[in-house]
PDB file of C-alpha atoms in Angstrom:
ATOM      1  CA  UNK Q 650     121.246-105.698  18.595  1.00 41.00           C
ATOM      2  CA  UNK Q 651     121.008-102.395  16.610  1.00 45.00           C
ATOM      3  CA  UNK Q 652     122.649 -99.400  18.424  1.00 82.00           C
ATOM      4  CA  UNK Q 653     122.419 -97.303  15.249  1.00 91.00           C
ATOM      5  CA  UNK Q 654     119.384 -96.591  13.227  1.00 92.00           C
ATOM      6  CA  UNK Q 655     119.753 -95.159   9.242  1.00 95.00           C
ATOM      7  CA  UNK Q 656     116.981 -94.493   6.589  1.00 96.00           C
ATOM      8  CA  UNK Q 657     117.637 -97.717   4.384  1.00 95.00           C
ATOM      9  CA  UNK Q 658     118.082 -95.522   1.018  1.00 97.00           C
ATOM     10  CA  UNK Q 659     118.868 -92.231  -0.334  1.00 97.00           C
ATOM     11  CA  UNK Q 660     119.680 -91.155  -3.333  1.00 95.00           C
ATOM     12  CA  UNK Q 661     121.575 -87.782  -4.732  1.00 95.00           C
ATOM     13  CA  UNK Q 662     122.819 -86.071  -7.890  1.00 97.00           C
ATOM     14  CA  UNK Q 663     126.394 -86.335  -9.061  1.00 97.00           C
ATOM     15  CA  UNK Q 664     128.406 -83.162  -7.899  1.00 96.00           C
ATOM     16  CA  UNK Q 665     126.134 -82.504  -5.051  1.00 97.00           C
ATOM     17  CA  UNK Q 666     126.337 -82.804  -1.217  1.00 97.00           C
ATOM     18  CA  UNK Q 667     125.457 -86.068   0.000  1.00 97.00           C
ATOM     19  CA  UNK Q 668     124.026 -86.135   3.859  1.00 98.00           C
ATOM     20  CA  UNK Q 669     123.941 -89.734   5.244  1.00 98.00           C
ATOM     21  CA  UNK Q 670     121.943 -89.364   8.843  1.00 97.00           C
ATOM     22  CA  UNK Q 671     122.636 -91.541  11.839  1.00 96.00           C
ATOM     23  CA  UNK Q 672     120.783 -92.008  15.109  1.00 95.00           C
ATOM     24  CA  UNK Q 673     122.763 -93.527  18.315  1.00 91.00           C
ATOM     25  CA  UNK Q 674     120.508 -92.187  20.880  1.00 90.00           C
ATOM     26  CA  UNK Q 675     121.980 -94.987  23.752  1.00 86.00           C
ATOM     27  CA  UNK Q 676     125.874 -93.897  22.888  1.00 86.00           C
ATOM     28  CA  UNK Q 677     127.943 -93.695  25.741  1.00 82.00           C
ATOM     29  CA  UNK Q 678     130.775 -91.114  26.919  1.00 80.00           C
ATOM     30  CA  UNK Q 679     133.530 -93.514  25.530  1.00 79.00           C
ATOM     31  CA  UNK Q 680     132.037 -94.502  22.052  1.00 83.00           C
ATOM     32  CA  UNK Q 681     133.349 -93.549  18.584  1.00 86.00           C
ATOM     33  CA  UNK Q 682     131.073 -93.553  15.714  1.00 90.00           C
ATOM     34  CA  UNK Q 683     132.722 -95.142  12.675  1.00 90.00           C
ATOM     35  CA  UNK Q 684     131.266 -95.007   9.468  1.00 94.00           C
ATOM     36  CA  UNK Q 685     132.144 -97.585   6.689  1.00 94.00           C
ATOM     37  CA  UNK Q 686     131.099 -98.326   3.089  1.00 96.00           C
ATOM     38  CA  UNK Q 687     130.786-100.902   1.174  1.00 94.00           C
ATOM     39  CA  UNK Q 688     130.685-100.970  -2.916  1.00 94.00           C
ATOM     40  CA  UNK Q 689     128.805-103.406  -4.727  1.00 89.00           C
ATOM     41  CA  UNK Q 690     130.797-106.775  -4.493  1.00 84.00           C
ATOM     42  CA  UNK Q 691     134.448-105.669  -2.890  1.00 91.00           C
ATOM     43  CA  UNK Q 692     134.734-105.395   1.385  1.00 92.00           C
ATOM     44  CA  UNK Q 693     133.847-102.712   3.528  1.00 93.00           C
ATOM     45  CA  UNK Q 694     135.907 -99.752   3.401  1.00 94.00           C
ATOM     46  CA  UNK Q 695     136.784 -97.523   6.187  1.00 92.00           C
ATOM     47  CA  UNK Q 696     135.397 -94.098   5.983  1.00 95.00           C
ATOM     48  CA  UNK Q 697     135.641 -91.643   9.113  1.00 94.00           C
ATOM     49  CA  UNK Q 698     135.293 -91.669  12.551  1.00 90.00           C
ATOM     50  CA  UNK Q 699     135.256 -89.728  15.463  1.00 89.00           C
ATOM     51  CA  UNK Q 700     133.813 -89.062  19.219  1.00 87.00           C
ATOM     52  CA  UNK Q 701     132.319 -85.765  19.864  1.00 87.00           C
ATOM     53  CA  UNK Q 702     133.799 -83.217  17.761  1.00 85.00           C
ATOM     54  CA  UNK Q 703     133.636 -83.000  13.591  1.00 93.00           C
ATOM     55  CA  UNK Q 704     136.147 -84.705  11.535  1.00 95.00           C
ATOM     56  CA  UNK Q 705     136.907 -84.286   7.771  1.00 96.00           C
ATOM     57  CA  UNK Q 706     139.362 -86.052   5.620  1.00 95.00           C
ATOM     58  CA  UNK Q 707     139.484 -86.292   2.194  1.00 94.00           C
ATOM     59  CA  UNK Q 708     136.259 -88.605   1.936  1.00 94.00           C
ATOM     60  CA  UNK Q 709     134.436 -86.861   3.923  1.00 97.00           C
ATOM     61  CA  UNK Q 710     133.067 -85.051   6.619  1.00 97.00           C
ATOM     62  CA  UNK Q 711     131.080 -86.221  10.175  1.00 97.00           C
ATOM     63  CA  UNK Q 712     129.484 -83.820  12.128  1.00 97.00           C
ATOM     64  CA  UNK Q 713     127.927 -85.299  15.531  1.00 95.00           C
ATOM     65  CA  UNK Q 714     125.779 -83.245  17.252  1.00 95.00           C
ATOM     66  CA  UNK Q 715     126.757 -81.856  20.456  1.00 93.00           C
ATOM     67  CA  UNK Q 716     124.618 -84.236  22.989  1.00 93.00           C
ATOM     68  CA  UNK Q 717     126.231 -87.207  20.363  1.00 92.00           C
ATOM     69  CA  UNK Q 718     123.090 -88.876  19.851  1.00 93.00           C
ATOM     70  CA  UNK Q 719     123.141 -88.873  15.757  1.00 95.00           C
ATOM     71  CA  UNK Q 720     125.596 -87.819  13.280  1.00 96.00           C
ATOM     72  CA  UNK Q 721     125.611 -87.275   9.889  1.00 97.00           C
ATOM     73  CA  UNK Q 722     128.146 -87.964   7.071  1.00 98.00           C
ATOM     74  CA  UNK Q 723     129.064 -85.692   4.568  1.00 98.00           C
ATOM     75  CA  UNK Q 724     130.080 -86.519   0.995  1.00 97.00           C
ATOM     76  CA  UNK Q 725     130.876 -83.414  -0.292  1.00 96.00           C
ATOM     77  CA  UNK Q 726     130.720 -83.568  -3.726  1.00 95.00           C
ATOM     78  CA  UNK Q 727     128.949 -87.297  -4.281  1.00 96.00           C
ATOM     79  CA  UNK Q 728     130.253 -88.914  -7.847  1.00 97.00           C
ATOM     80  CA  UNK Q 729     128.714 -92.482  -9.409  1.00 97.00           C
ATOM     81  CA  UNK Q 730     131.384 -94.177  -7.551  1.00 95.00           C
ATOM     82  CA  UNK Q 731     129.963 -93.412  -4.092  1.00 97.00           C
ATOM     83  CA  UNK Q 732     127.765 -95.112  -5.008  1.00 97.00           C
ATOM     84  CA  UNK Q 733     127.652 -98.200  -2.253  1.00 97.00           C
ATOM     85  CA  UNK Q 734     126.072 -99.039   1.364  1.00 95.00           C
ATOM     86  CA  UNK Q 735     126.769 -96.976   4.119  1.00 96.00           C
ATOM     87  CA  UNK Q 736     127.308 -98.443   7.486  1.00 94.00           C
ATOM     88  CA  UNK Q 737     127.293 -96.184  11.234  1.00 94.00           C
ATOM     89  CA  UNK Q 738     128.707 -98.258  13.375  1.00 90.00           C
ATOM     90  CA  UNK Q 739     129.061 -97.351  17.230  1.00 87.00           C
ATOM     91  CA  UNK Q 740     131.600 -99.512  18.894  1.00 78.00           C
ATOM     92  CA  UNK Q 741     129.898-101.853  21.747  1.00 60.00           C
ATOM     93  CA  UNK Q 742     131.402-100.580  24.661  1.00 45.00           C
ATOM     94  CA  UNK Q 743     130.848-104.344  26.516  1.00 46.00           C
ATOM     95  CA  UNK Q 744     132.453-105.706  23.348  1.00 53.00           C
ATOM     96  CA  UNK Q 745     136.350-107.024  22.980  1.00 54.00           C
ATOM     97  CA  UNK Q 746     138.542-104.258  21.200  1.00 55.00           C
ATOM     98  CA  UNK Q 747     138.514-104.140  17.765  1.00 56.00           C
ATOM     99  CA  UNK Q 748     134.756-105.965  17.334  1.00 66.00           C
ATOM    100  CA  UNK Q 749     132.709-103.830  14.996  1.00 74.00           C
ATOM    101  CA  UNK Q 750     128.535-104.406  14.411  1.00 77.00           C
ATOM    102  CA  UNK Q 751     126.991-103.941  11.147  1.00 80.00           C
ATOM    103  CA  UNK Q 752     123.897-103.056  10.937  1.00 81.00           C
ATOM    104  CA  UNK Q 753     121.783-102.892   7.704  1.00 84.00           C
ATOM    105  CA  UNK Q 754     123.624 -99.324   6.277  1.00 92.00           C
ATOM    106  CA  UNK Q 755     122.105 -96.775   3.829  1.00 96.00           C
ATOM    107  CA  UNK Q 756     121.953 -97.800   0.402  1.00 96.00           C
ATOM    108  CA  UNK Q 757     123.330 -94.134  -1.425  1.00 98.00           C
ATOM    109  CA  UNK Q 758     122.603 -93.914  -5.187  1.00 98.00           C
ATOM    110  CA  UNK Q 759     124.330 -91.377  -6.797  1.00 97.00           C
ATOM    111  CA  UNK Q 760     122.498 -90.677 -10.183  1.00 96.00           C
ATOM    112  CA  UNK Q 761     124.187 -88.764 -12.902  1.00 95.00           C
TER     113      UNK Q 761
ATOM    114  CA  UNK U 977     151.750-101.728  -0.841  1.00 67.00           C
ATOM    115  CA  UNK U 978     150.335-103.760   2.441  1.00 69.00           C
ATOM    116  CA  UNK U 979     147.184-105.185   1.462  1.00 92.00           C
ATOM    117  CA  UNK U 980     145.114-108.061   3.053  1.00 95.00           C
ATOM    118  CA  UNK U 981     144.334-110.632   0.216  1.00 96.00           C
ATOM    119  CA  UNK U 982     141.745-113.549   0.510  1.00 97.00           C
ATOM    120  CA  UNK U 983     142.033-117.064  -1.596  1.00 97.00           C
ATOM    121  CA  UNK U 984     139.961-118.456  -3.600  1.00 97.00           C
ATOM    122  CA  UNK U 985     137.400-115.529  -4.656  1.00 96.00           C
ATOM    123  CA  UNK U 986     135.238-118.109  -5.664  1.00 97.00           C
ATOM    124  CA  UNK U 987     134.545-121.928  -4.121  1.00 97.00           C
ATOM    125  CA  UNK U 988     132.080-124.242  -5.386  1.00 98.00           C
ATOM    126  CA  UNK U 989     132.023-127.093  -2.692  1.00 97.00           C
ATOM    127  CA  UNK U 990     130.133-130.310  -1.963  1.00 97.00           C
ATOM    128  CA  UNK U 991     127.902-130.469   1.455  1.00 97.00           C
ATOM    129  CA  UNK U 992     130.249-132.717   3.928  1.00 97.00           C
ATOM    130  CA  UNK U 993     133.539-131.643   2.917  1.00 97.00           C
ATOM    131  CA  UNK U 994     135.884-129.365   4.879  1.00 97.00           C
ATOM    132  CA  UNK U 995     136.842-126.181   2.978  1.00 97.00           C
ATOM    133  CA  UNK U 996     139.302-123.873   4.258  1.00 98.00           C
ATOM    134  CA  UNK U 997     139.534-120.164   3.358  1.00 98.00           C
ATOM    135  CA  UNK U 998     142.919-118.258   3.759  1.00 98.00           C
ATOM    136  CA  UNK U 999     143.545-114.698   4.669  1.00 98.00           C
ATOM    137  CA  UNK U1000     147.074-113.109   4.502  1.00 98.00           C
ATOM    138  CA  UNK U1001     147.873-109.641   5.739  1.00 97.00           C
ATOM    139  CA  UNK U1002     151.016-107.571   5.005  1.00 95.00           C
ATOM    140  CA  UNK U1003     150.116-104.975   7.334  1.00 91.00           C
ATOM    141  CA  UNK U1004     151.626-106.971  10.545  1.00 91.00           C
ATOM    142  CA  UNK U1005     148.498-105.947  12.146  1.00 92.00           C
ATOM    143  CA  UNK U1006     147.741-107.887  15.533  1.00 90.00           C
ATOM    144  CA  UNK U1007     144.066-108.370  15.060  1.00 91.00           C
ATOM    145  CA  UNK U1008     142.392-110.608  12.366  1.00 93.00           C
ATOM    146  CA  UNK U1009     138.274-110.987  11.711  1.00 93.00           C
ATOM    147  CA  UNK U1010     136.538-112.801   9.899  1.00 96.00           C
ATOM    148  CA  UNK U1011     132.875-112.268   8.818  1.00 94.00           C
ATOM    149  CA  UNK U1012     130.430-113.323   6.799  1.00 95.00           C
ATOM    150  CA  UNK U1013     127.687-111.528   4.712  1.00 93.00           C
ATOM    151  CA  UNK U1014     124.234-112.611   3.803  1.00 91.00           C
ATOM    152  CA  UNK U1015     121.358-110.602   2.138  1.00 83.00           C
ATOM    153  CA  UNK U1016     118.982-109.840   5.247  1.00 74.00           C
ATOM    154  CA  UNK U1017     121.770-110.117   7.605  1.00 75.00           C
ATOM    155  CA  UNK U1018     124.508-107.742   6.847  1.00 79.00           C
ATOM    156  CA  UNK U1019     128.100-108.760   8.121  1.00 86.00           C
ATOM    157  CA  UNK U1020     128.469-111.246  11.295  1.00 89.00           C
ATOM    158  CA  UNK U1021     131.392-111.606  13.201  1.00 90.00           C
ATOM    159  CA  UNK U1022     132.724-115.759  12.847  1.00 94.00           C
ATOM    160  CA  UNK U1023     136.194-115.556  14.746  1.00 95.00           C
ATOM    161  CA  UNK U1024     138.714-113.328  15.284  1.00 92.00           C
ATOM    162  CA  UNK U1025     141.898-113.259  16.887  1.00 93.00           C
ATOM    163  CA  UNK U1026     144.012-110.609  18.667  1.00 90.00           C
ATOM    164  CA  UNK U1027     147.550-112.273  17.603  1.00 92.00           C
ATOM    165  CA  UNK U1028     149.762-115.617  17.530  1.00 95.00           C
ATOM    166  CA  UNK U1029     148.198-118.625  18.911  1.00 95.00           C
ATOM    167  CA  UNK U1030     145.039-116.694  19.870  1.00 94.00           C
ATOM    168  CA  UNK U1031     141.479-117.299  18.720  1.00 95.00           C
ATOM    169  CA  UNK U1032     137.807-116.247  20.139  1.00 93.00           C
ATOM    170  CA  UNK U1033     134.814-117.003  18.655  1.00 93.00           C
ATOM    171  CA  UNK U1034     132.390-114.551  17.150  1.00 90.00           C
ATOM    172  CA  UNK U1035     128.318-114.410  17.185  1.00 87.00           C
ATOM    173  CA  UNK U1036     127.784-117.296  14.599  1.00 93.00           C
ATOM    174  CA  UNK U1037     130.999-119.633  15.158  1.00 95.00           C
ATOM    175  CA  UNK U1038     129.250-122.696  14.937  1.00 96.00           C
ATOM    176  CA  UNK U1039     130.691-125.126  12.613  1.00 97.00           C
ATOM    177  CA  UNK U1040     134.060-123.246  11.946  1.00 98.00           C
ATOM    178  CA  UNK U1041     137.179-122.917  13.086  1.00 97.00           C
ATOM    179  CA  UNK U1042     140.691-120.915  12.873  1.00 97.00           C
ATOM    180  CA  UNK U1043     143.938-121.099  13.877  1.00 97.00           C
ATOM    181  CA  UNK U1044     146.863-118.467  14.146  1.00 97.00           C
ATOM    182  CA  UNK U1045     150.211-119.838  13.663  1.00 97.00           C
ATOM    183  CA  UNK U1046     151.794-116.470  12.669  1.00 96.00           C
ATOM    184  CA  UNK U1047     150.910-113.120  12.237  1.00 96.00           C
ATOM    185  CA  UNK U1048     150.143-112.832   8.847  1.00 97.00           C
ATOM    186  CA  UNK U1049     147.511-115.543   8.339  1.00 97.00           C
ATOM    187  CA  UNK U1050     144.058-116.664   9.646  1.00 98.00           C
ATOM    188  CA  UNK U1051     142.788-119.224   7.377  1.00 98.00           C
ATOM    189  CA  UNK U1052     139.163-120.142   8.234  1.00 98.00           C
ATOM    190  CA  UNK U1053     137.994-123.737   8.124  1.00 98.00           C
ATOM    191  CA  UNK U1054     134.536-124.816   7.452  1.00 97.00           C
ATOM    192  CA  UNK U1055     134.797-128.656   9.172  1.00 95.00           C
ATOM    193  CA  UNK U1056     131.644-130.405   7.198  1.00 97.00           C
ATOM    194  CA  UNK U1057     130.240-127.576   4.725  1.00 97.00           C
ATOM    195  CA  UNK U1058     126.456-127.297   5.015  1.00 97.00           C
ATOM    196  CA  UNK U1059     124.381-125.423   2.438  1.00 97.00           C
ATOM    197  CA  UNK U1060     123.763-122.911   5.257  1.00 96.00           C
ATOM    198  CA  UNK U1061     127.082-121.727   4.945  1.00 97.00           C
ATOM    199  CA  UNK U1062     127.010-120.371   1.415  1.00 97.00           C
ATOM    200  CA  UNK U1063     127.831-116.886   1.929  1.00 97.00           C
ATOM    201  CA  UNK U1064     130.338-114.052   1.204  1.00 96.00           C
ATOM    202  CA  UNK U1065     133.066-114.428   3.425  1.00 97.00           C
ATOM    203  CA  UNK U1066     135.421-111.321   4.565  1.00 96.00           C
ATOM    204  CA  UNK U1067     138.600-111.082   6.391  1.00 96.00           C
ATOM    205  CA  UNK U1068     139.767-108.005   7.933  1.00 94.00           C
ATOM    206  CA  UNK U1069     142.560-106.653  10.183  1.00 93.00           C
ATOM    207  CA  UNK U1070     143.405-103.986  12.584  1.00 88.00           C
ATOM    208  CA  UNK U1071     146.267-102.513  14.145  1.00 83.00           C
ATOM    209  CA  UNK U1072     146.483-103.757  17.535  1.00 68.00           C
ATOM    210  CA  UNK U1073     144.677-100.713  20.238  1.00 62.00           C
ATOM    211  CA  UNK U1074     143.075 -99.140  16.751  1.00 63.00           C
ATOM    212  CA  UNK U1075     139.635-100.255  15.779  1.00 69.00           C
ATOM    213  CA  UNK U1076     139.782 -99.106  12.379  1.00 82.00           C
ATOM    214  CA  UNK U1077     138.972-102.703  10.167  1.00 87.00           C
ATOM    215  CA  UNK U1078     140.844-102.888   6.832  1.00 91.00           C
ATOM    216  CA  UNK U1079     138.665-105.423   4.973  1.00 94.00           C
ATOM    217  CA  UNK U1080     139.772-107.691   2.035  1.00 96.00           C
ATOM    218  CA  UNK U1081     137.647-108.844  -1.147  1.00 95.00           C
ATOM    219  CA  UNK U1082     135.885-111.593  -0.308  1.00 96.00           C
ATOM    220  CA  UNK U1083     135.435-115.339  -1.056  1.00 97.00           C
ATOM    221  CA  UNK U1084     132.302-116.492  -2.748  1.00 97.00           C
ATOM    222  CA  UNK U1085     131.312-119.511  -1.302  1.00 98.00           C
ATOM    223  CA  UNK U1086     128.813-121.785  -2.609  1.00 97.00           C
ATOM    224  CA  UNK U1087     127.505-125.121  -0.927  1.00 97.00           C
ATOM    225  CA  UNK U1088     125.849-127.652  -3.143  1.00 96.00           C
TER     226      UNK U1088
END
């Protein structure tokens, strides 16, 4: 069951901002909102995550709004290997630790 | 470096026969998942296990099966491959209490 919703694609210039949106309107109090990525042909790679105040590291930023119903991922200066599907993921609260859903992601072109 | 490696990258097998996949992890991580990834579908959870000797099935478990004799390993076994199991297979592993997945390349597997 989809507990995240994200535009399919998107698409940004090299050296520019990229903002991947994220809606988790059902999140509960306890959730985390993970984001992951995955390039063309390799596994998933862990991005960022956080609960209810704004990360950063050095791949990016999430800022979650304050009633935590979406979020948004921040690539800060997007390059052609960003390029890659971009999964939110909010952790199932009724699942077993450690069990992440995929959903379908946001495929992010980064064009030169 | 601690990595999580997957063997073969690439299987060409004949519809009956068992196949078995293998995951190691250097990591000494607790948890082990594996997935697998088909277009329309994103990533589905198969099995996982939370550490030696334990196993739990995931959403589409049918006709596999794992084992976990030590820490490092979860080889998956397909018992009688059916061409509905061609798919990209993933293993992953956390850190036992953290929910961050550390995925490893994949195993293209092909069912004739």
């Amino acid at each position: 069951d989809a507990k995240t919703t994200q535009p399919p694609s998107m698409d940004c210039a090299e050296g520019r901002a990229a903002n991947l949106p994220c809606n988790h309107s059902t999140i509960s109090g306890n959730e985390y909102v993970y984001w992951y990525r995955q390039i063309h042909s390799q596994g998933p790679q862990y991005i960022i995550h956080g609960l209810k105040n704004n990360e950063t590291n050095e791949m990016a930023s999430l800022i979650i709004t304050e009633d935590r119903k979406s979020s948004t991922l921040i690539l800060p200066h997007a390059t052609l290997r960003d390029t890659a599907v971009y999964y939110c993921i909010v952790r199932d609260r009724g699942s077993t630790l450690g069990r992440l859903y995929f959903g379908r992601g946001t495929q992010l072109t980064v064009w030169p | 470096d601690a990595e999580i490696t997957q063997s073969p990258r690439h299987k060409i097998t004949e519809t009956g026969r068992q196949v078995t996949l293998a995951c190691h992890q250097t990591w000494n991580h607790n948890n082990m998942f594996w997935y697998r990834q088909d277009l329309g579908h994103g990533l589905r959870l198969i099995h996982y296990s939370y550490g030696v000797q334990d196993t739990n099935k995931g959403e589409v478990s049918d006709g596999y099966s794992v084992s976990r004799s030590n820490t490092e390993d979860l080889p998956l076994t397909l018992e009688s491959a059916a061409s509905s199991q061609t798919s990209v297979y993933f293993c992953a592993s956390s850190e036992g209490g953290r929910e961050t997945q550390y995925f490893g390349p994949g195993t293209r597997l092909l069912v004739l």
